[in-house]
Short mmCIF file of C-alpha atoms and ligand atoms in Angstrom, two decimals:
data_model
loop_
_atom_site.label_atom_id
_atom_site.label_comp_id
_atom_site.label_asym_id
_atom_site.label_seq_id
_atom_site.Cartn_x
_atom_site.Cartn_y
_atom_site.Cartn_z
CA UNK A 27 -17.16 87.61 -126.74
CA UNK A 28 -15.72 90.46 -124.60
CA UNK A 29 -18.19 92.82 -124.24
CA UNK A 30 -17.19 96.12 -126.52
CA UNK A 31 -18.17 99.75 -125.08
CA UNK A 32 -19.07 101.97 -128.01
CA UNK A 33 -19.07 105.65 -127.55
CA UNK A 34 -21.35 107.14 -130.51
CA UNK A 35 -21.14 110.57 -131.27
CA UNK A 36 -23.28 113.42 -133.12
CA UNK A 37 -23.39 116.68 -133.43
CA UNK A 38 -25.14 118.40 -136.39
CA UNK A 39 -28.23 117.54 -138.38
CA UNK A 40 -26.85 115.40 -141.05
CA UNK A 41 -25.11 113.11 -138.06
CA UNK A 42 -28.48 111.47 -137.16
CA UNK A 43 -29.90 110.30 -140.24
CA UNK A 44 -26.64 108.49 -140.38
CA UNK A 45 -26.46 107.11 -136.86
CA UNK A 46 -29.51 105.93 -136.36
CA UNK A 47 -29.76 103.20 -138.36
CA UNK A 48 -26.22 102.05 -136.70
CA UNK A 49 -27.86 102.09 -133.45
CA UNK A 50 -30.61 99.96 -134.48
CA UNK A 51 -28.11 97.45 -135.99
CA UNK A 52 -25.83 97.45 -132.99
CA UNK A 53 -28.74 95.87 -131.02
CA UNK A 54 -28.28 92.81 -132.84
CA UNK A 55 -24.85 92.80 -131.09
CA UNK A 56 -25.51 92.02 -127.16
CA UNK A 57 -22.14 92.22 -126.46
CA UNK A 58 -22.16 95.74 -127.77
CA UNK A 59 -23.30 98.35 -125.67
CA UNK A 60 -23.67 102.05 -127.03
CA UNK A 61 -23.44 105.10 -125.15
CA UNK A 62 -25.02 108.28 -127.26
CA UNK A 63 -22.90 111.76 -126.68
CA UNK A 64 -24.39 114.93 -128.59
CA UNK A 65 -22.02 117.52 -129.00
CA UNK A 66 -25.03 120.03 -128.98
CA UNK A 67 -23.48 121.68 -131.93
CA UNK A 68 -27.11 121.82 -133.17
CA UNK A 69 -29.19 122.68 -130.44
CA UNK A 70 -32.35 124.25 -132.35
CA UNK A 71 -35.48 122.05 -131.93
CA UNK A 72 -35.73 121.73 -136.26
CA UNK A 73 -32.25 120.93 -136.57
CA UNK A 74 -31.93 118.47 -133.71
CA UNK A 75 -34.35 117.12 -131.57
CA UNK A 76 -37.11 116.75 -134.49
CA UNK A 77 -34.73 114.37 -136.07
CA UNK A 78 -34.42 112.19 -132.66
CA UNK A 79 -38.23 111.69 -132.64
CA UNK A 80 -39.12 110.86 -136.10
CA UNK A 81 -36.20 109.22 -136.59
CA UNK A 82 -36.80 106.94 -133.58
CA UNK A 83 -33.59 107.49 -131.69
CA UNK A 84 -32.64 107.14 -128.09
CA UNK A 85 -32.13 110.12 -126.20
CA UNK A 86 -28.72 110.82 -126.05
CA UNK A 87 -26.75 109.75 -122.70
CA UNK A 88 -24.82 112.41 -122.75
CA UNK A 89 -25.11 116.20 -124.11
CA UNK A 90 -22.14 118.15 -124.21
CA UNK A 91 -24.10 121.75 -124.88
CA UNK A 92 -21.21 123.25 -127.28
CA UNK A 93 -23.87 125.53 -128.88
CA UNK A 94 -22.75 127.87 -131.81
CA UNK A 95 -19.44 129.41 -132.31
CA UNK A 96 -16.14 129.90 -134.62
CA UNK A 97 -14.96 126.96 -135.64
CA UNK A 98 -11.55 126.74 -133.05
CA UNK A 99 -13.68 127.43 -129.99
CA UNK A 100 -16.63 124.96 -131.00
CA UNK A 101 -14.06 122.23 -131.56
CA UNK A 102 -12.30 122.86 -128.24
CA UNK A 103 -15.29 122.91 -126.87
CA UNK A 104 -15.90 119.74 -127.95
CA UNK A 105 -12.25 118.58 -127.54
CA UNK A 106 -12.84 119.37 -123.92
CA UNK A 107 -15.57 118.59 -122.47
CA UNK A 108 -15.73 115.07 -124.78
CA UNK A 109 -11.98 114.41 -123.49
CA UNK A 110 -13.79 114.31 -119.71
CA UNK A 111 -17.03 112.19 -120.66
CA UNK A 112 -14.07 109.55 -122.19
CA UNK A 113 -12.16 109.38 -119.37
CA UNK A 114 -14.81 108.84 -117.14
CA UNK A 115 -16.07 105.99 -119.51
CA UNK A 116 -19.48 104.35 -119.83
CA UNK A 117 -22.49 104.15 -117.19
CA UNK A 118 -21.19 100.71 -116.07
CA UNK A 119 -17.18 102.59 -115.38
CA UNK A 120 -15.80 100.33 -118.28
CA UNK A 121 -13.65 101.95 -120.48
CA UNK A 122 -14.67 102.94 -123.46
CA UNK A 123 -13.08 100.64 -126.80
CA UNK A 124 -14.10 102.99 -129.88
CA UNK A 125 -15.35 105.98 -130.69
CA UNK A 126 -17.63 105.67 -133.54
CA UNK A 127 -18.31 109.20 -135.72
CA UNK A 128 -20.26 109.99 -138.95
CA UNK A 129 -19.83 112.73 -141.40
CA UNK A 130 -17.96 115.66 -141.59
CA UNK A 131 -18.84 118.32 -139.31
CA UNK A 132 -16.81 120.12 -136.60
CA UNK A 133 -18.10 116.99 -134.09
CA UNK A 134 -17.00 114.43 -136.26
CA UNK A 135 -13.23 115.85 -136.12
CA UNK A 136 -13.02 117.66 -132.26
CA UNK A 137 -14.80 113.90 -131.00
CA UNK A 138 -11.89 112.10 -133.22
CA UNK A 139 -8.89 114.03 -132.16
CA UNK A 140 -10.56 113.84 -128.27
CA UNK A 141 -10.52 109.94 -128.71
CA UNK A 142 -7.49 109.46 -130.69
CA UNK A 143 -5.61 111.67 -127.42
CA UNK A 144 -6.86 109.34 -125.13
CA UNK A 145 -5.48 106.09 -126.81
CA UNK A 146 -9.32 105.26 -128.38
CA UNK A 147 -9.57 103.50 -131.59
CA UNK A 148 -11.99 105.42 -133.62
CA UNK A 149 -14.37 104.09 -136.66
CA UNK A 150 -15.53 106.76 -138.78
CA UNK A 151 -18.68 105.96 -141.34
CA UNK A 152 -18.21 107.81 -144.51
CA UNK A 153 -14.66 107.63 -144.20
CA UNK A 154 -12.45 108.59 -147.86
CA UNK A 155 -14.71 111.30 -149.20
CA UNK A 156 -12.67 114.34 -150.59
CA UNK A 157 -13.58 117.39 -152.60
CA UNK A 158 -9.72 118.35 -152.64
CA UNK A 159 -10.82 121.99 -151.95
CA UNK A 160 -9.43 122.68 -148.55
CA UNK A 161 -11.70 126.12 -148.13
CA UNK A 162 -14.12 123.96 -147.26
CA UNK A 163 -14.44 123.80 -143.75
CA UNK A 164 -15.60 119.98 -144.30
CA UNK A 165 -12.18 119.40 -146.07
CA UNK A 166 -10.14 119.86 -143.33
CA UNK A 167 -12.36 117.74 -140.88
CA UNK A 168 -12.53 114.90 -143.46
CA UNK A 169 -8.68 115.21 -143.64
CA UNK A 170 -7.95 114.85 -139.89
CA UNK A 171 -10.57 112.83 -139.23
CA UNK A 172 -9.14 109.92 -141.42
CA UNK A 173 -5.77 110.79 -140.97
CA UNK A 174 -6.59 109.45 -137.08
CA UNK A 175 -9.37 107.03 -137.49
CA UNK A 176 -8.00 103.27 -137.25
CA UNK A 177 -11.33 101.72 -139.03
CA UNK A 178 -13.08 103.90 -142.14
CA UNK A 179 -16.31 102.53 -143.93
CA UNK A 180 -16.41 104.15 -146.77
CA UNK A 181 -19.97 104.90 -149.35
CA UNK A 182 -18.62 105.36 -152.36
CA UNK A 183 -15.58 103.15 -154.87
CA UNK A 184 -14.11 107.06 -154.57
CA UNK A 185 -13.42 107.43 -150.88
CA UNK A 186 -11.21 104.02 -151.13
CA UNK A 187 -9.21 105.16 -154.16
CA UNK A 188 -8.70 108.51 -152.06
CA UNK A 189 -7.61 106.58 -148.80
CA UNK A 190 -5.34 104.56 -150.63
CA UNK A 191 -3.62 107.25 -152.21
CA UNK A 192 -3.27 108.92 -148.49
CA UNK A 193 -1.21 105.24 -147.70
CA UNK A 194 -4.09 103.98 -145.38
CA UNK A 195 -3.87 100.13 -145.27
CA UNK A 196 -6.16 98.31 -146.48
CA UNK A 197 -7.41 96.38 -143.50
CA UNK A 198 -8.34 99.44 -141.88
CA UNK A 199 -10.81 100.41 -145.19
CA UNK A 200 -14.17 98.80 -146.14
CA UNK A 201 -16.59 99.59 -148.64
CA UNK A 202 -20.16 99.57 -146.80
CA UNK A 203 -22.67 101.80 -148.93
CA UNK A 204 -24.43 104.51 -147.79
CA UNK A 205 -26.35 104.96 -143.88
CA UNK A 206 -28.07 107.65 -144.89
CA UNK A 207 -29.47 105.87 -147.32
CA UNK A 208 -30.51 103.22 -144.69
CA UNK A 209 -32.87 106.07 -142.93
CA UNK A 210 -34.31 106.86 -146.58
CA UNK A 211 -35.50 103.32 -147.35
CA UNK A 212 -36.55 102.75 -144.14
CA UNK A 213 -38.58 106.20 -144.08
CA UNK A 214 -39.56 106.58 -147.20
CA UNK A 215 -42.85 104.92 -147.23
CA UNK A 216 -44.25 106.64 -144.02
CA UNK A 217 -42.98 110.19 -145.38
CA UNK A 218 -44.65 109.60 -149.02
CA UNK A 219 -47.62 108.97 -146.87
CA UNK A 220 -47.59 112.50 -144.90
CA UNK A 221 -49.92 115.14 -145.73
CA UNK A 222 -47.15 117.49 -146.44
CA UNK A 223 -48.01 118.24 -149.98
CA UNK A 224 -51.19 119.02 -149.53
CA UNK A 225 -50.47 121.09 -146.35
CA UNK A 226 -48.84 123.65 -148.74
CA UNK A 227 -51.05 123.46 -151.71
CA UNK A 228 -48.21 121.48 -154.05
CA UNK A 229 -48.87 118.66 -156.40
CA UNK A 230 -46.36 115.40 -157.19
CA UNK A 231 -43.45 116.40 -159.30
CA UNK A 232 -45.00 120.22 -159.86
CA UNK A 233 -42.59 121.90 -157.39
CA UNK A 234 -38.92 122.16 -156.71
CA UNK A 235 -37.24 122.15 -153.67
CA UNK A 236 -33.99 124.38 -152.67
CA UNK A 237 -31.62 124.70 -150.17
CA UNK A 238 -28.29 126.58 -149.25
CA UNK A 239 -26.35 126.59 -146.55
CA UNK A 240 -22.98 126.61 -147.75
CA UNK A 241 -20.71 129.69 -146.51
CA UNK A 242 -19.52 129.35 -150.10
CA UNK A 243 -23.11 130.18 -151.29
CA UNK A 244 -24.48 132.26 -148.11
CA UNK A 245 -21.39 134.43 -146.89
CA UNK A 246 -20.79 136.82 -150.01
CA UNK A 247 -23.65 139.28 -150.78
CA UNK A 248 -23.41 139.08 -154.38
CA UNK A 249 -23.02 135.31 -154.39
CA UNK A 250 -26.12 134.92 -152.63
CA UNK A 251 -27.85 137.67 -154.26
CA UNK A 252 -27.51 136.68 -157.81
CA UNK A 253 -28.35 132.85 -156.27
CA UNK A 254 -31.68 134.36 -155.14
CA UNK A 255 -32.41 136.12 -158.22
CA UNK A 256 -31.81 132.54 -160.06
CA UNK A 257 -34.06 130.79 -158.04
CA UNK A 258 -36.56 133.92 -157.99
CA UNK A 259 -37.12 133.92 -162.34
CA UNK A 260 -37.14 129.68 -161.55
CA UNK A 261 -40.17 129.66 -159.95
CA UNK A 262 -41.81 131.83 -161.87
CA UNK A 263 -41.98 128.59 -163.59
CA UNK A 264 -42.21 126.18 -161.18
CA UNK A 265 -43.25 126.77 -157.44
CA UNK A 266 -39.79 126.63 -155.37
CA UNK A 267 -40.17 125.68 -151.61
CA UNK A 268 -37.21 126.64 -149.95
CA UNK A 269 -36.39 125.66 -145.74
CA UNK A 270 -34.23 128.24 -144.85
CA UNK A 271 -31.41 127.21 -142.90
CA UNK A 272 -30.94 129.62 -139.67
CA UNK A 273 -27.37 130.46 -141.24
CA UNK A 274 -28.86 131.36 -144.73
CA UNK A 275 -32.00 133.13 -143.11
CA UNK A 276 -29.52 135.51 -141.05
CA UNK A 277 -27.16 136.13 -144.30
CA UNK A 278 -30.26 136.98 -145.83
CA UNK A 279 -31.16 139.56 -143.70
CA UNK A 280 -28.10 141.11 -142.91
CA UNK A 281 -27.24 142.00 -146.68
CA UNK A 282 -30.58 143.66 -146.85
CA UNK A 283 -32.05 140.72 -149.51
CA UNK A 284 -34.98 139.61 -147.17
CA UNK A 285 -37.21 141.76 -150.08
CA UNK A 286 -36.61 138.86 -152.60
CA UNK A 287 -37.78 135.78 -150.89
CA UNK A 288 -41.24 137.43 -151.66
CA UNK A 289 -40.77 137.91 -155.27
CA UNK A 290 -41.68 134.94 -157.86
CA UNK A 291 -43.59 132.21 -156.16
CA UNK A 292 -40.77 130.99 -153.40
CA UNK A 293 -42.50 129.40 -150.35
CA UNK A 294 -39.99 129.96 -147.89
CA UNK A 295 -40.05 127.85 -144.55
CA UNK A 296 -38.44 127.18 -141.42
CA UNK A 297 -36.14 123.86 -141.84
CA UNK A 298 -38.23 120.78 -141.79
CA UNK A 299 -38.47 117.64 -139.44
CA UNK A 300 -37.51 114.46 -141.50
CA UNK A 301 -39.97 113.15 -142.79
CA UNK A 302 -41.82 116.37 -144.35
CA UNK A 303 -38.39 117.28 -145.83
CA UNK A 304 -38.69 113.52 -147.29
CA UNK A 305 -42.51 114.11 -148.45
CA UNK A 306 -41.17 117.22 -150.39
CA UNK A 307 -37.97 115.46 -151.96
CA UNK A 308 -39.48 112.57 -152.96
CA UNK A 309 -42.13 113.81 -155.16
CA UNK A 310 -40.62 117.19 -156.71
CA UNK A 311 -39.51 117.73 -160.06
CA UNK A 312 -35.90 118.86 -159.34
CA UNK A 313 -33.69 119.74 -156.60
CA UNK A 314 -31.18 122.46 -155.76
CA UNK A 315 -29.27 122.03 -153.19
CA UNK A 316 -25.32 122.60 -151.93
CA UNK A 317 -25.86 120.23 -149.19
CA UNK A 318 -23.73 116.89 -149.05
CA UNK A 319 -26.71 114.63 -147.82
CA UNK A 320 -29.25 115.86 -150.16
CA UNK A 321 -26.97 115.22 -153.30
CA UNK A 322 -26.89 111.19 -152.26
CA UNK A 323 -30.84 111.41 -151.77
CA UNK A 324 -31.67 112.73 -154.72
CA UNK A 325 -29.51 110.45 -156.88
CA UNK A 326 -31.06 107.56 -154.60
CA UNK A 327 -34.80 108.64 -155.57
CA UNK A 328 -33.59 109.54 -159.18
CA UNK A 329 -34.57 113.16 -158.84
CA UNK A 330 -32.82 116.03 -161.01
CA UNK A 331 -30.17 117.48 -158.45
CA UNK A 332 -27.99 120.81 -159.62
CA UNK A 333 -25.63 120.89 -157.06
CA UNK A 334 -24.23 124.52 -156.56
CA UNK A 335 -21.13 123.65 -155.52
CA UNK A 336 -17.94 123.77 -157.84
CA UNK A 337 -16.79 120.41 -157.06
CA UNK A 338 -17.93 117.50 -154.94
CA UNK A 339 -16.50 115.22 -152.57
CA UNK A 340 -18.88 112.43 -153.69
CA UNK A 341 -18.56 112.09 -157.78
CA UNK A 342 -20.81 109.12 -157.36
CA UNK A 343 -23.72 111.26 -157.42
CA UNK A 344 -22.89 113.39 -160.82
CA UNK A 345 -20.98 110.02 -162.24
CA UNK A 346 -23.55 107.88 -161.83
CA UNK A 347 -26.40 109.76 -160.12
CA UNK A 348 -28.80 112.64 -160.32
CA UNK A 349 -26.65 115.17 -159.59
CA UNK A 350 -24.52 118.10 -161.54
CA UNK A 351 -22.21 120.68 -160.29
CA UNK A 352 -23.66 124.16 -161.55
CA UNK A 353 -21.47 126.00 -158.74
CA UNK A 354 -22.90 129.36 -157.61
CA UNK A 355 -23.23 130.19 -161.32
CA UNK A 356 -26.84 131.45 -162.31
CA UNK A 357 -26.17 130.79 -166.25
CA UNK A 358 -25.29 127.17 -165.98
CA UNK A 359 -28.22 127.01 -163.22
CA UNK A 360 -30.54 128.63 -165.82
CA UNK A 361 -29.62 126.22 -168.83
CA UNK A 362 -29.79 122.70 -166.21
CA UNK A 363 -32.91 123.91 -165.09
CA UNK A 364 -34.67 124.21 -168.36
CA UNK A 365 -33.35 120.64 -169.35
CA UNK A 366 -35.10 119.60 -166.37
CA UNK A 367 -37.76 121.58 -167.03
CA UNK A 368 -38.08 120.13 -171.16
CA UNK A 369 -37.16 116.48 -169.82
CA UNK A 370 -34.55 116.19 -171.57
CA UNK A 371 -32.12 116.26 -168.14
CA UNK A 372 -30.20 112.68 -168.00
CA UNK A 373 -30.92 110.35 -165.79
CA UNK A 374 -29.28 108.37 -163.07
CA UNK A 375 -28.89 105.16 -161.47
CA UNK A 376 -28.45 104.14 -157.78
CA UNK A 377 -25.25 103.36 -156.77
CA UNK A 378 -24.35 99.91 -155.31
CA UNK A 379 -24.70 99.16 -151.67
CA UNK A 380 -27.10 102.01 -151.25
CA UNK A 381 -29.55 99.83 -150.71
CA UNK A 382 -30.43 100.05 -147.30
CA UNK A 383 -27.93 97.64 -145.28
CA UNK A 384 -25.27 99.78 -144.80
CA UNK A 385 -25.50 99.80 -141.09
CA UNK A 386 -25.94 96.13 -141.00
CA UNK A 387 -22.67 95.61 -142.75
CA UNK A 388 -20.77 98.68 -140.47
CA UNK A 389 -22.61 96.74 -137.14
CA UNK A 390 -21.23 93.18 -138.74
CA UNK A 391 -17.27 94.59 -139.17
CA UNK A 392 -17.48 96.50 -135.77
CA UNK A 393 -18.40 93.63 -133.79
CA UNK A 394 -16.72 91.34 -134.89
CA UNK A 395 -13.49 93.55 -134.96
CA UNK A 396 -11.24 93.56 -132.25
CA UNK A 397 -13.61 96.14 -130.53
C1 LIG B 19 -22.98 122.48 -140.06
C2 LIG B 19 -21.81 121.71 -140.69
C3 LIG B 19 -22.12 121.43 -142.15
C4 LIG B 19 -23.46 120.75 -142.30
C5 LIG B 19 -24.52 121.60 -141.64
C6 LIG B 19 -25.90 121.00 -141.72
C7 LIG B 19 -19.57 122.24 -139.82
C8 LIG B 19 -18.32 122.94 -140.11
N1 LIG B 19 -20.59 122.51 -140.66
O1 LIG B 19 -23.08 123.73 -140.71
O2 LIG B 19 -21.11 120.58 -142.66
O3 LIG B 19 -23.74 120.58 -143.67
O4 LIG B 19 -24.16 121.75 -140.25
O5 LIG B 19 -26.84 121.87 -141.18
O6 LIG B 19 -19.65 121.49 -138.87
N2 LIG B 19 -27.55 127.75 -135.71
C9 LIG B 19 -28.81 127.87 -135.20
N3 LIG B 19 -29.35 126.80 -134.54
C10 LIG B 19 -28.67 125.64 -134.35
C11 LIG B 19 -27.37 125.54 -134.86
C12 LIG B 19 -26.83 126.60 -135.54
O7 LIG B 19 -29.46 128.89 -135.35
O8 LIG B 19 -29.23 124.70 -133.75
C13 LIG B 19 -26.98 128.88 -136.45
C14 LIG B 19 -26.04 129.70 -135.60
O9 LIG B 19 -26.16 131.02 -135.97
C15 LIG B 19 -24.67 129.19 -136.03
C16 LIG B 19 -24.91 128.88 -137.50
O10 LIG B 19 -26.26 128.40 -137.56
O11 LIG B 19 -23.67 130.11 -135.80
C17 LIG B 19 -23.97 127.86 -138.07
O12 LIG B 19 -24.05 126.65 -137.30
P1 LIG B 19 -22.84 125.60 -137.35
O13 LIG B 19 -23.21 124.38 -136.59
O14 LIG B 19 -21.57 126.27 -137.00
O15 LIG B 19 -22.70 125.25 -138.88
P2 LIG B 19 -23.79 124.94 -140.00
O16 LIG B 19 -23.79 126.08 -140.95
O17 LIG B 19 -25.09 124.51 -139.40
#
């Protein structure tokens, strides 16, 4: 077989738990040979180079530096300086045959429309998903993304009815399950054996865990206000530990709320490595969360998830998972939260193909695809 030159891309934190397991499975492919390119859109050591360690990643070959910024210049940045690491091609001078991205962030889109410029197929995992709510920033990079992309792996029965709909054909569309998933499976054993609990005085399923990152959620002072207050009466009930993402944390301060992280019993932290973030997950009694990723883990470790979000781009998770929509609304927050709280909160199922080979049927179609 012709030996296929693989240009993977990441950029943010939910990218890695996604490619690494890819990377692993690509080794069983010797006529594949991966090159790594971080955008550098996270650049923080808790939201980046954590995840490389415990998630047992390569260093990446390449690191484009982006850094921070509004969303045009951080995707030219990335359009740009990507654009001249693919025309220069891999370590060996062969051209690169694919671009492979994950996700949905500003990366996943700039490295797409850099590749698809240059003539370069592109594969993108988690291909189809759509909230239909084009504020979203994610929206619009799920949009172009797939609009370009020549081969999409999809998670969820959802994301193939969407790319249908959008006239895709349907050789270019596979139903794989969920990589993220893969990392969970794999990791889930070594995190549940962590002292994290203990480190911060919790007990198994005696805790929740929150987090909120969403401009949505973080970006309008009364929004995020009356989300604190929520979460504030909450653990008056049960303990709440809460990883503050750097976005949040900065909101937080800047509309004068920093005051009500220290009311109730809140432990607030910095954002977590992996496998501590796993620890917590997997052994609390509910989860709140507007975060894509953590919607699909909860519903895979069948923990209560009130997603505050009005709508989701992966209905798998309140259809058949863990999860429901409360939006930013503390009264529907309030009344899911004290089902959870009785036990009377339904419960889910895992959805199929989450089961840990995801990456091992993406590797399969990728190699043996015209690469
Ligand atoms: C990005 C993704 C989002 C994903 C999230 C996970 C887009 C549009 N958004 O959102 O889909 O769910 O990552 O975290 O791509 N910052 C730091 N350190 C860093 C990186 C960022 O402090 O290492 C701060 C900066 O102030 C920056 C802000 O966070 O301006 C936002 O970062 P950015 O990468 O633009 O978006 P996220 O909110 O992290």
């Amino acid at each position: 077989m012709n030996t296929c030159h693989l240009a993977c891309v990441v950029g943010a934190r939910p990218n890695f738990m996604k490619m690494a397991p890819l990377l692993r499975a690509f080794q069983r492919y010797p006529h594949v040979k991966t090159t790594l390119i971080h955008t550098g859109q996270h650049y923080d050591h808790n939201l980046s180079d954590v995840f490389f360690q415990e998630l047992g990643m390569q260093r990446p070959d390449v690191n484009l530096e982006v850094g921070s910024g509004k969303h045009g210049s951080q995707t030219a940045q990335v359009l740009e300086r990507l654009e001249a690491i693919l025309e220069q091609g891999a370590s060996d001078g062969a051209k690169f045959d694919r671009v492979l991205v994950v996700g949905d962030v500003n990366s996943t889109m700039a490295a797409t429309l850099a590749a698809a410029k240059l003539g370069i197929s592109v594969a993108h995992v988690e291909a189809g998903l759509r909230s239909f709510d084009r504020s979203m920033p994610e929206e619009i990079n799920r949009l172009v993304t797939d609009s370009v992309a020549d081969l999409l792996l999809v998670s969820e029965p959802a994301g193939i009815d969407n790319l249908q709909r959008e006239g895709h054909s349907e050789g270019s569309m596979h139903l794989v399950g969920n990589v993220m998933i893969d990392t969970l499976v794999r990791l889930l054993p070594q995190a549940r054996s962590r002292d994290t609990l203990r480190r911060y005085g919790l007990r198994p399923g005696q805790y929740g865990v929150v987090t909120l990152h969403r401009p949505a959620n973080v970006d309008t002072p009364r929004t995020l206000s009356a989300l604190l207050d929520v979460l504030v009466e909450t653990s008056r009930a049960l303990p709440l530990v809460f990883p503050i993402h750097p976005r949040t944390r900065r909101r937080i301060e800047d509309f004068g709320l920093a005051g009500k992280l220290d009311e109730g019993r809140l432990l607030v932290l910095l954002p977590l490595g992996y496998l501590d973030f796993l620890s917590l997950t997997s052994q609390a009694a509910l989860i709140v969360t507007d975060s894509g990723g953590l919607q699909e883990e909860s519903t895979a470790l069948g923990i209560p998830c009130l997603t505050a979000r009005p709508n989701t781009e992966r209905p798998i998770t309140v259809e058949e998972g863990t999860s429901t929509l409360v939006d930013s609304d503390p009264r529907q927050l309030r009344t899911h939260l004290h089902a959870v709280l009785a036990g009377t909160y339904k419960r889910g199922r895992c959805p199929a193909l989450w089961d840990g080979h995801a990456a091992e049927r993406i590797a399969r179609i990728v190699a043996t695809s015209n690469c």
